[in-house]
Amino acid sequence: MKLLMKGFIAVVLLMSMAFFANGTPVDTYEFKSPENQKRALSLAHSLRCPQCQNQNLVDSNSPVAQDLRLEVYEMVDDGKSDSEIVEFMTSRYGEFVLYKPRMEAKTYALWLGPIGLLLFGGLIGFIFIRKQRIAESNTTSLTPEDQQELDRLLKRNTK
């Protein structure tokens, strides 16, 4: 039991050391103001790492992301606007670095595609349900002769 407890404590210590050792350049970069730091972090969160492809600049540990983070931080401290920084990044790495692509002619399918698919699915569902209801109403309405025949058959089966 003591050995198990010591192992558990060792694992917890190692995990906590790994947590605290996982620093980012934000820890070592001194911003001119806390507002600049918040703005730079927000921008770095909104830009995708060109190497990792599925992480933003803050979450990525790649050397490319570290360099780009530092570049974003320096541009923010130099007084560049968010749009200037985003324009610099997209001119260098393309629209891919944006997590939220701009609304342009080439991205209409990306922005409007889900709405179109939802409307198309709703239309298909509406047509399917309508056909089902029409088919049900056609099968449940019996002519008077058919109703008499049904009543006769039911009476014969209950006897």
Short mmCIF file of C-alpha atoms in Angstrom, two decimals:
data_model
loop_
_atom_site.label_atom_id
_atom_site.label_comp_id
_atom_site.label_asym_id
_atom_site.label_seq_id
_atom_site.Cartn_x
_atom_site.Cartn_y
_atom_site.Cartn_z
CA MET A 1 0.00 0.00 0.00
CA LYS A 2 2.86 2.39 0.82
CA LEU A 3 4.52 1.58 -2.48
CA LEU A 4 1.28 2.35 -4.34
CA MET A 5 0.94 5.67 -2.49
CA LYS A 6 4.55 6.64 -3.29
CA GLY A 7 3.97 5.81 -6.95
CA PHE A 8 0.83 7.91 -6.98
CA ILE A 9 2.64 10.86 -5.42
CA ALA A 10 5.49 10.51 -7.92
CA VAL A 11 3.02 10.56 -10.84
CA VAL A 12 1.25 13.63 -9.45
CA LEU A 13 4.58 15.43 -8.99
CA LEU A 14 5.72 14.59 -12.50
CA MET A 15 2.43 15.75 -13.99
CA SER A 16 2.54 19.02 -12.06
CA MET A 17 6.15 19.60 -13.15
CA ALA A 18 5.14 19.00 -16.78
CA PHE A 19 2.23 21.42 -16.37
CA PHE A 20 4.38 24.21 -14.96
CA ALA A 21 7.29 23.58 -17.34
CA ASN A 22 5.04 24.00 -20.40
CA GLY A 23 5.66 27.73 -20.74
CA THR A 24 5.09 29.82 -23.81
CA PRO A 25 6.96 32.86 -25.09
CA VAL A 26 4.23 34.98 -23.48
CA ASP A 27 5.90 34.18 -20.17
CA THR A 28 9.26 35.48 -21.40
CA TYR A 29 8.13 38.31 -23.66
CA GLU A 30 7.57 41.61 -21.88
CA PHE A 31 4.71 43.58 -23.36
CA LYS A 32 4.52 47.34 -23.10
CA SER A 33 1.10 47.10 -21.47
CA PRO A 34 -1.39 44.48 -20.25
CA GLU A 35 -3.80 45.61 -22.99
CA ASN A 36 -1.21 44.77 -25.62
CA GLN A 37 -0.73 41.36 -24.05
CA LYS A 38 -4.47 40.61 -24.15
CA ARG A 39 -4.73 41.81 -27.74
CA ALA A 40 -1.68 39.83 -28.85
CA LEU A 41 -2.95 36.66 -27.19
CA SER A 42 -6.35 37.12 -28.78
CA LEU A 43 -4.76 37.53 -32.20
CA ALA A 44 -2.45 34.54 -31.69
CA HIS A 45 -5.48 32.43 -30.71
CA SER A 46 -7.26 33.42 -33.91
CA LEU A 47 -4.35 32.47 -36.19
CA ARG A 48 -3.63 28.88 -37.21
CA CYS A 49 -0.13 27.41 -37.11
CA PRO A 50 0.99 26.78 -40.71
CA GLN A 51 2.96 23.72 -39.66
CA CYS A 52 0.57 22.03 -37.20
CA GLN A 53 -2.55 22.93 -39.21
CA ASN A 54 -4.99 22.17 -36.43
CA GLN A 55 -3.65 24.31 -33.60
CA ASN A 56 -3.52 28.01 -33.09
CA LEU A 57 -0.25 29.86 -32.57
CA VAL A 58 -0.59 29.80 -28.78
CA ASP A 59 -1.28 26.06 -28.46
CA SER A 60 1.37 24.93 -30.93
CA ASN A 61 4.87 24.05 -29.79
CA SER A 62 6.41 24.06 -33.27
CA PRO A 63 9.32 26.40 -33.98
CA VAL A 64 7.30 28.08 -36.73
CA ALA A 65 4.50 28.87 -34.30
CA GLN A 66 6.97 30.21 -31.73
CA ASP A 67 8.48 32.54 -34.33
CA LEU A 68 5.07 33.71 -35.52
CA ARG A 69 3.88 34.25 -31.95
CA LEU A 70 6.89 36.41 -31.26
CA GLU A 71 6.30 38.31 -34.50
CA VAL A 72 2.65 38.93 -33.60
CA TYR A 73 3.65 40.11 -30.11
CA GLU A 74 6.25 42.49 -31.53
CA MET A 75 3.83 43.89 -34.12
CA VAL A 76 1.22 44.52 -31.41
CA ASP A 77 3.80 46.31 -29.28
CA ASP A 78 4.92 48.31 -32.34
CA GLY A 79 1.38 49.69 -32.57
CA LYS A 80 0.16 47.84 -35.66
CA SER A 81 -3.59 47.29 -35.90
CA ASP A 82 -5.20 43.86 -35.83
CA SER A 83 -6.14 44.13 -39.50
CA GLU A 84 -2.55 45.01 -40.44
CA ILE A 85 -1.23 42.00 -38.56
CA VAL A 86 -3.82 39.65 -40.08
CA GLU A 87 -3.09 41.05 -43.55
CA PHE A 88 0.64 40.47 -43.03
CA MET A 89 0.03 36.87 -41.94
CA THR A 90 -2.37 36.08 -44.79
CA SER A 91 -0.09 37.64 -47.39
CA ARG A 92 2.73 35.48 -46.11
CA TYR A 93 0.88 32.19 -45.41
CA GLY A 94 -2.43 32.54 -47.26
CA GLU A 95 -6.01 32.42 -46.00
CA PHE A 96 -5.24 29.10 -44.36
CA VAL A 97 -3.86 30.82 -41.24
CA LEU A 98 -7.29 32.26 -40.42
CA TYR A 99 -9.58 30.13 -38.29
CA LYS A 100 -12.48 32.28 -39.47
CA PRO A 101 -12.09 32.78 -43.22
CA ARG A 102 -13.24 36.09 -44.67
CA MET A 103 -16.57 36.36 -46.46
CA GLU A 104 -15.41 36.53 -50.09
CA ALA A 105 -16.55 35.06 -53.39
CA LYS A 106 -14.20 32.10 -53.00
CA THR A 107 -15.49 31.30 -49.49
CA TYR A 108 -19.25 31.59 -50.12
CA ALA A 109 -19.58 27.82 -50.30
CA LEU A 110 -17.81 27.53 -46.97
CA TRP A 111 -20.06 30.07 -45.26
CA LEU A 112 -23.35 29.37 -47.03
CA GLY A 113 -22.91 25.63 -47.66
CA PRO A 114 -24.20 24.49 -44.25
CA ILE A 115 -27.30 26.69 -44.57
CA GLY A 116 -27.92 25.35 -48.09
CA LEU A 117 -27.53 21.76 -46.89
CA LEU A 118 -29.91 22.41 -44.00
CA LEU A 119 -32.53 23.89 -46.33
CA PHE A 120 -32.08 21.05 -48.82
CA GLY A 121 -32.45 18.46 -46.03
CA GLY A 122 -35.56 20.24 -44.76
CA LEU A 123 -37.07 20.22 -48.24
CA ILE A 124 -36.35 16.50 -48.67
CA GLY A 125 -37.85 15.80 -45.24
CA PHE A 126 -40.95 17.86 -46.06
CA ILE A 127 -41.46 16.02 -49.37
CA PHE A 128 -40.95 12.62 -47.72
CA ILE A 129 -43.41 13.34 -44.88
CA ARG A 130 -45.97 14.76 -47.32
CA LYS A 131 -45.77 11.64 -49.51
CA GLN A 132 -46.18 9.44 -46.43
CA ARG A 133 -49.29 11.32 -45.34
CA ILE A 134 -50.79 11.21 -48.84
CA ALA A 135 -50.11 7.46 -49.01
CA GLU A 136 -51.69 6.95 -45.57
CA SER A 137 -54.80 8.95 -46.47
CA ASN A 138 -55.22 6.97 -49.70
CA THR A 139 -55.02 3.61 -47.91
CA THR A 140 -57.32 4.48 -45.02
CA SER A 141 -60.24 5.82 -47.05
CA LEU A 142 -62.43 2.88 -48.07
CA THR A 143 -65.27 2.87 -50.51
CA PRO A 144 -68.67 1.89 -49.03
CA GLU A 145 -68.47 -1.51 -50.74
CA ASP A 146 -64.99 -2.14 -49.30
CA GLN A 147 -66.20 -1.12 -45.84
CA GLN A 148 -69.12 -3.58 -46.07
CA GLU A 149 -66.77 -6.35 -47.17
CA LEU A 150 -64.43 -5.55 -44.27
CA ASP A 151 -67.28 -5.55 -41.78
CA ARG A 152 -68.49 -8.92 -43.14
CA LEU A 153 -65.01 -10.43 -42.84
CA LEU A 154 -64.57 -9.12 -39.32
CA LYS A 155 -67.92 -10.50 -38.21
CA ARG A 156 -67.10 -13.90 -39.65
CA ASN A 157 -63.76 -14.02 -37.81
CA THR A 158 -65.27 -13.10 -34.43
CA LYS A 159 -67.83 -15.94 -34.54
#
